[in-house]
Short mmCIF file of C-alpha atoms in Angstrom, two decimals:
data_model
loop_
_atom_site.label_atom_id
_atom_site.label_comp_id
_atom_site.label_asym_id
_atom_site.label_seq_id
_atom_site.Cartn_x
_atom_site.Cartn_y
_atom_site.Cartn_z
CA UNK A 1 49.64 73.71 -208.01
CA UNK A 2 50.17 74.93 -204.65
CA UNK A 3 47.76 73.06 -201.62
CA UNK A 4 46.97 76.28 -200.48
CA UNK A 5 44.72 78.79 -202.71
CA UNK A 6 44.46 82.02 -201.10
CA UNK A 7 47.50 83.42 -198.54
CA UNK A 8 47.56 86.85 -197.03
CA UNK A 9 50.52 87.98 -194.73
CA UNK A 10 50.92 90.71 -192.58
CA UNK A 11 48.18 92.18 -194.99
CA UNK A 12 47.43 96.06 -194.29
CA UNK A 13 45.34 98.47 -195.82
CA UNK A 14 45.34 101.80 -194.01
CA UNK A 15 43.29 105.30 -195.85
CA UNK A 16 44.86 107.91 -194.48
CA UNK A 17 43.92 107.63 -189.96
CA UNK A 18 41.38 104.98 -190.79
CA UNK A 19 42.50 101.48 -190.48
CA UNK A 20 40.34 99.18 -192.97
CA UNK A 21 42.56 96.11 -192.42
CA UNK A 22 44.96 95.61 -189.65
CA UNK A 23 47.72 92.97 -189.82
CA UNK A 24 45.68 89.81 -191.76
CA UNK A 25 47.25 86.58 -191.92
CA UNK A 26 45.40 83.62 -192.91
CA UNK A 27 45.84 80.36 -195.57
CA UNK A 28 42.72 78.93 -197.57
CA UNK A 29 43.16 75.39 -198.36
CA UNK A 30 42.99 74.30 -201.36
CA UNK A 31 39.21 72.42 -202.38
CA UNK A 32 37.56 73.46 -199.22
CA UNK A 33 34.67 76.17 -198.85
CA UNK A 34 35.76 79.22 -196.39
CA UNK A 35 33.62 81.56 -195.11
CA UNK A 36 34.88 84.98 -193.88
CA UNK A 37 32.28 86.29 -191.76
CA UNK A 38 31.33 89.90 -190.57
CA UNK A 39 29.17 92.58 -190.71
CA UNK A 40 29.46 95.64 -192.92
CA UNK A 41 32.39 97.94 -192.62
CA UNK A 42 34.26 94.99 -191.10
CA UNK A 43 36.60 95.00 -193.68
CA UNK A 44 35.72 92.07 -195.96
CA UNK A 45 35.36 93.65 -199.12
CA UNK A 46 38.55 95.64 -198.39
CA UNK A 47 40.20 92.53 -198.08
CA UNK A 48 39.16 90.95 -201.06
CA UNK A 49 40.86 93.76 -203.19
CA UNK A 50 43.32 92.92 -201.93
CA UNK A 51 43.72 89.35 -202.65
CA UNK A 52 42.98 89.11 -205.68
CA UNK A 53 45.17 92.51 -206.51
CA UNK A 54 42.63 95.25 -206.74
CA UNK A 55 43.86 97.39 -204.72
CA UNK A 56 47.35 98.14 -203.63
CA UNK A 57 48.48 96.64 -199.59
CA UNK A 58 49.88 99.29 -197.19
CA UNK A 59 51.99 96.50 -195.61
CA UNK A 60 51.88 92.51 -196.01
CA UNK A 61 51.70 90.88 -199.40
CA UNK A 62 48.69 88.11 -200.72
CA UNK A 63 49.26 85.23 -203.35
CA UNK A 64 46.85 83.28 -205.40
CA UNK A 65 48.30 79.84 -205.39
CA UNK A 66 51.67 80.32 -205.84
CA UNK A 67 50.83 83.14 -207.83
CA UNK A 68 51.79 87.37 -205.78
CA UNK A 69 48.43 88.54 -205.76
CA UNK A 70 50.04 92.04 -207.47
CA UNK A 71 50.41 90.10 -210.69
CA UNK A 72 46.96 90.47 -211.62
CA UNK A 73 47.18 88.81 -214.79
CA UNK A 74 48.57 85.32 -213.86
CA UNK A 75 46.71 85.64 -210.76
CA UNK A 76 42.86 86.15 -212.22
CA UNK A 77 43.74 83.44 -214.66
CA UNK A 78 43.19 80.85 -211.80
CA UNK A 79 39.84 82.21 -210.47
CA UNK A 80 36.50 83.40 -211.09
CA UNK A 81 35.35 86.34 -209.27
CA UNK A 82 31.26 87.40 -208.07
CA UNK A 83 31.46 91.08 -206.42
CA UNK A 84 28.99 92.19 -204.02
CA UNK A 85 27.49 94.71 -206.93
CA UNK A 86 27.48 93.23 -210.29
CA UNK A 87 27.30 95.75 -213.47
CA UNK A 88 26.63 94.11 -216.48
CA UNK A 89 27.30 95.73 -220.14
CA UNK A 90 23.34 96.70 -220.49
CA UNK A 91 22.93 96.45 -224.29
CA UNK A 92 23.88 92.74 -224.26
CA UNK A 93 21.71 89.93 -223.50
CA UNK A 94 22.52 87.98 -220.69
CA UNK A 95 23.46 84.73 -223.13
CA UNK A 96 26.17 87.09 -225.01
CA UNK A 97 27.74 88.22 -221.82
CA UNK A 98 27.76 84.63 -220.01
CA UNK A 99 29.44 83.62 -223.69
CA UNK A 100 31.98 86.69 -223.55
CA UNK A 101 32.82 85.83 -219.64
CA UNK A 102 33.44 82.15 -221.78
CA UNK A 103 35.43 83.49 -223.89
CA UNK A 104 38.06 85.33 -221.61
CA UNK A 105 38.25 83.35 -218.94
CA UNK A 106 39.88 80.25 -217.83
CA UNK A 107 37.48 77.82 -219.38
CA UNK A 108 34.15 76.78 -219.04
CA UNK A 109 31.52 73.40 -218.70
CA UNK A 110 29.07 75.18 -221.06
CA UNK A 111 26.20 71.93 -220.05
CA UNK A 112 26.79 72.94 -217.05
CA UNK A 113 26.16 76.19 -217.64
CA UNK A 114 23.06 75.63 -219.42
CA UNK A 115 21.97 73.86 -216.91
CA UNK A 116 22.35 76.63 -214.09
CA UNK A 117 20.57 79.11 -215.78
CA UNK A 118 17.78 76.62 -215.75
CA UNK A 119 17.82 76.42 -212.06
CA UNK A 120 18.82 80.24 -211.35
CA UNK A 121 15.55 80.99 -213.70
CA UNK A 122 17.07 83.05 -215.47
CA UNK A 123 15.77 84.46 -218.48
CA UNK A 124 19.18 84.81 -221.49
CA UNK A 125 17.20 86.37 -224.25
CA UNK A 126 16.76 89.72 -222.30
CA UNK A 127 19.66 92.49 -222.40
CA UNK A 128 21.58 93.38 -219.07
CA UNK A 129 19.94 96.72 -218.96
CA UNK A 130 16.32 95.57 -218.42
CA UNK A 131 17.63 93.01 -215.34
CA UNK A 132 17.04 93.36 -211.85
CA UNK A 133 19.64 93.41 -209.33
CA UNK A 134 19.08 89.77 -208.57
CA UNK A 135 18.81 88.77 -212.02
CA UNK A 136 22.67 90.55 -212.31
CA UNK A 137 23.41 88.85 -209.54
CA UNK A 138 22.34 85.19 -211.45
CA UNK A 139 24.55 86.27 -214.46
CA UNK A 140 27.51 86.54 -212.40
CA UNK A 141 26.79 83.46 -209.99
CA UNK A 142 26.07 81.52 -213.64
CA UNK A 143 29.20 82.74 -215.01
CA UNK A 144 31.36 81.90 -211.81
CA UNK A 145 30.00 78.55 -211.12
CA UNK A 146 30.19 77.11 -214.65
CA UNK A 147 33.76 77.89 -214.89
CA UNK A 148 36.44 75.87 -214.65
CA UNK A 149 38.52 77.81 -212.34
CA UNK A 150 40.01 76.47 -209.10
CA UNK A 151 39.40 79.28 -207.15
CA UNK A 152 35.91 80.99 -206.61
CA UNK A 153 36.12 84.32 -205.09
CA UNK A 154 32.35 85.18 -203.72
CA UNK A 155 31.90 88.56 -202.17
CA UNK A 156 27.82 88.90 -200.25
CA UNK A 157 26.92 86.68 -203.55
CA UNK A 158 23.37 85.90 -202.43
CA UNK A 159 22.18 89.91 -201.91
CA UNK A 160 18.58 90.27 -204.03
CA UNK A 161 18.14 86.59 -204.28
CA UNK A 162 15.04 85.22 -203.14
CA UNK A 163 14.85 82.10 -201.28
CA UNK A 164 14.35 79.44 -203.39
CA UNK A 165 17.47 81.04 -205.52
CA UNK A 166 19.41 80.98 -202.14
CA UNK A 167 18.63 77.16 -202.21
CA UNK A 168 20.29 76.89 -205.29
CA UNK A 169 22.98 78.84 -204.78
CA UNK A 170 24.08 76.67 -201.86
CA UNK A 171 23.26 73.68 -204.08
CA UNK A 172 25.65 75.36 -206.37
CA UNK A 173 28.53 75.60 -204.01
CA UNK A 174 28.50 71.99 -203.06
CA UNK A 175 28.67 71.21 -206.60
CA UNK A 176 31.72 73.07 -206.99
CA UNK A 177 33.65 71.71 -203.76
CA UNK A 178 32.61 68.42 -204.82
CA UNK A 179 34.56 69.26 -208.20
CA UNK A 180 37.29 70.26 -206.41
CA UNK A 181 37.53 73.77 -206.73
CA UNK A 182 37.85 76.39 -203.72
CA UNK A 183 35.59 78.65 -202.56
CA UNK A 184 35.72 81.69 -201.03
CA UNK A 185 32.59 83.17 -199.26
CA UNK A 186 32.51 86.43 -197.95
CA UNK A 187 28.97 87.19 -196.25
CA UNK A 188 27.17 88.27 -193.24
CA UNK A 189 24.07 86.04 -193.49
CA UNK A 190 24.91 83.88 -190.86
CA UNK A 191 23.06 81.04 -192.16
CA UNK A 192 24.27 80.90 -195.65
CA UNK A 193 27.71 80.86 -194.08
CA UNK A 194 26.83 78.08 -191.61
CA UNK A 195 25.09 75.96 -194.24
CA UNK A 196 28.02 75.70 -196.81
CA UNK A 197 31.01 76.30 -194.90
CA UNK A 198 33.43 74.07 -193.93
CA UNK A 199 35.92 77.05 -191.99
CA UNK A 200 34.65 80.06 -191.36
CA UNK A 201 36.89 83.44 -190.23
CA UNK A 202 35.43 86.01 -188.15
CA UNK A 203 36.21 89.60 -188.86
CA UNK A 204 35.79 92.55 -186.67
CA UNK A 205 36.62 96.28 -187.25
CA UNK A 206 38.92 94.97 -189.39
CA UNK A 207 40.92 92.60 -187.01
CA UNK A 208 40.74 88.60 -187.51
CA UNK A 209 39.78 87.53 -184.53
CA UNK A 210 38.97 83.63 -185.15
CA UNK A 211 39.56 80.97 -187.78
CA UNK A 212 38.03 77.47 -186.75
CA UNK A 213 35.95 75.02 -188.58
CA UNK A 214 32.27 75.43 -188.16
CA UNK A 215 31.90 72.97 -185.55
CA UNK A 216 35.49 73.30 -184.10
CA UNK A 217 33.86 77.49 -183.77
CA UNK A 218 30.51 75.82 -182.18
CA UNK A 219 32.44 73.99 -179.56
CA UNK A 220 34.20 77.05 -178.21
CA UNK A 221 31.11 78.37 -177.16
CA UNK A 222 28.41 77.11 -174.49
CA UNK A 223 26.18 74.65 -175.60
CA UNK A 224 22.42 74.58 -173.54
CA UNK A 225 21.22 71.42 -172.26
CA UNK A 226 17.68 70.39 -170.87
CA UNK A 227 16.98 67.12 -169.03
CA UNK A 228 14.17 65.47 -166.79
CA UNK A 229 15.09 63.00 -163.89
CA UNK A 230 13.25 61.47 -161.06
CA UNK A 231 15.04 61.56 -157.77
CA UNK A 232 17.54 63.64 -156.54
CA UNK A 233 19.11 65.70 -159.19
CA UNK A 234 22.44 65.54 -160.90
CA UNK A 235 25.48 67.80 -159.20
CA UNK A 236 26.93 69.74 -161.68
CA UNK A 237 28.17 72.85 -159.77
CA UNK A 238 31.91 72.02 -159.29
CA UNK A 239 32.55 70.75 -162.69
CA UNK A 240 34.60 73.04 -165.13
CA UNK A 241 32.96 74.33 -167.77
CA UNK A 242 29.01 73.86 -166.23
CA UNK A 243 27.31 77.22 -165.79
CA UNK A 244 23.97 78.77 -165.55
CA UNK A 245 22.57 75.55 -163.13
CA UNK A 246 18.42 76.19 -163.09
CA UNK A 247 16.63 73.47 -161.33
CA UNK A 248 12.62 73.74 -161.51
CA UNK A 249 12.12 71.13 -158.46
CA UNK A 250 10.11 69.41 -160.84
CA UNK A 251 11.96 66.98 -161.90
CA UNK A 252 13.42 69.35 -164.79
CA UNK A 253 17.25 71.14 -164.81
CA UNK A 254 18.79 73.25 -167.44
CA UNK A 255 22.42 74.32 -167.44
CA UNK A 256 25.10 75.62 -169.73
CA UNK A 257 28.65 73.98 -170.64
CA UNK A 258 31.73 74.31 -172.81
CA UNK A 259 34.37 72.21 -173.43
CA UNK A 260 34.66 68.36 -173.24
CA UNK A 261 31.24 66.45 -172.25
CA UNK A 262 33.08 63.59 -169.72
CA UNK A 263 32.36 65.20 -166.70
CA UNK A 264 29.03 66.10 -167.62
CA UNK A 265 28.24 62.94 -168.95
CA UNK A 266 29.47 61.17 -165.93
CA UNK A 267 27.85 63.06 -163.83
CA UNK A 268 24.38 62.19 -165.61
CA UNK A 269 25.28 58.70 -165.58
CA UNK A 270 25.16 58.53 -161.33
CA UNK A 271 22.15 60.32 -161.84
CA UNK A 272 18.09 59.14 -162.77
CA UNK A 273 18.00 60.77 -166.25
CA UNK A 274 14.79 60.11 -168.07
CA UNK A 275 15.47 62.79 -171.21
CA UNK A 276 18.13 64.92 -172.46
CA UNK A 277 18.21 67.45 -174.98
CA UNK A 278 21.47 69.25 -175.90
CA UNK A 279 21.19 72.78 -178.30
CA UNK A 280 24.30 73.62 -179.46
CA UNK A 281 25.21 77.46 -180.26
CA UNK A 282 24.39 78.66 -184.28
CA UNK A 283 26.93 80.52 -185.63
CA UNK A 284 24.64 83.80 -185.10
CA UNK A 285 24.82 83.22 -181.50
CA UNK A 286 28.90 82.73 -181.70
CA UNK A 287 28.61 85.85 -184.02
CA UNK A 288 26.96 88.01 -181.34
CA UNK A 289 28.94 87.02 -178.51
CA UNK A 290 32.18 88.43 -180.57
CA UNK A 291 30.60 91.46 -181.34
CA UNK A 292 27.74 92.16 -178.73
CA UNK A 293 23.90 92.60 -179.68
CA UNK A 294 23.96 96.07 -179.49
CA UNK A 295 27.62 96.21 -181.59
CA UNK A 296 27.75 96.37 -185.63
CA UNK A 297 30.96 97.20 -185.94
#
């Protein structure tokens, strides 16, 4: 089986004027957890139809493994799929659907199973129809996660879950990269994406504009440091990278950086540091400086 489980080139999607995806190229790697980030109307659901073959590619083409994406038969035979708005057959219980979803998919660890609808709370005996939208969303997330699939397809999997169900659910997809299978997370809660993530791609307005590892992402933005000192303070203005230089004349300095630490750090060195504190960006702040506060596009 191919190293690389989800491949999208030159992938398009246009409705008439209104571009929904423009031009996507990108590779998932095989075992890790990817996190395609933006808000709504970005484009991420668009392009999940067309990964996994739902929906037919203006331009570009998508594979599943080594599998075209436009053979959705082969294709969904390697993966397990969680949309953003789960509908559930409402006269069966939720133990006969999780046993149907058994049944035609590509296997499943049925302890394991068991054992997440213990932690998801979720009650079997009751039929689909009297379940809350979180409680659909638990059916699906069971279903998904106890499969044996190598490819888990996640699209905003976490919407009507409280909490302490969130908790799990991250639990849930450490479990599965630990196993070995892929996961793909499409989601704007920033810090579901930043908690489980090992890459994360940033979509706006349907346009991939970054693909990085988590911290590789954090590291391309400024980072804030606070220190104290006694004496004369550090000089920091000519080095590249240093902005944002706020003494207190206290004995107290704050100033912004990106980009390697050895000139900072040397600089701190000549200088009578007596505490440092360094805050690194969260992935909402990287967020908002693609997009803008004031910009949900």
């Amino acid at each position: 089986m191919s190293d690389v489980a989800l491949r999208a080139a030159g992938l398009t999607k246009r409705y008439g004027r209104l571009v929904a995806l423009d031009d996507l190229t990108v590779e998932v790697t095989a075992g890790e957890v990817f996190g395609f980030l933006g808000p709504n109307g970005a484009g991420k659901s668009t392009t999940i139809r067309l990964l996994l073959g739902l929906a037919r590619p203006t331009a570009g083409r998508a594979w599943v493994f080594d599998v075209d994406a436009a053979d959705v038969a082969r294709a969904h035979r390697l993966l397990a799929y969680v949309p953003a708005d789960v509908a559930l057959w409402p006269q069966l219980t939720g133990a006969e659907i999780l046993h149907l979803q058994a049944c035609t998919g590509p296997g499943v660890d049925a302890a394991y199973r068991d054992e997440l609808v213990e932690r998801f709370a979720l009650d079997p005996s009751k039929p689909a129809g009297t379940y809350s939208t979180g409680n659909r969303q638990k059916v699906a997330l069971i279903a998904a996660f106890a499969t044996r699939a190598p490819l888990l397809v996640l699209d905003e999997p976490t919407s009507g879950l409280d909490p302490l169900m969130e908790r799990e659910f991250r639990t849930a997809v450490t479990a599965a990269r630990d196993r070995g299978q892929t996961v793909f997370l499409s989601s704007h809660q920033l810090a579901e994406v930043e908690a489980v993530c090992d890459r994360v791609a940033i979509l706006r307005a349907g346009r991939l504009i970054q693909v990085a590892p988590i911290g590789e992402l954090r590291g391309l933005h400024r980072s804030e440091v606070t220190l104290t000192h006694t004496g004369t303070p550090p000089v920091l203005t000519a080095i590249a990278g240093v902005d944002d230089v706020q003494p207190d004349g206290q004995g107290r300095l704050r100033f912004t950086f990106t980009g390697p630490p050895a000139a900072v750090l040397k600089a701190l060195a000549r200088a009578e540091v007596t505490g440092l504190a360094v805050r690194e960006p969260s992935l909402e702040e990287i967020f908002l400086d693609y997009y803008g506060t004031g910009n949900t596009r």
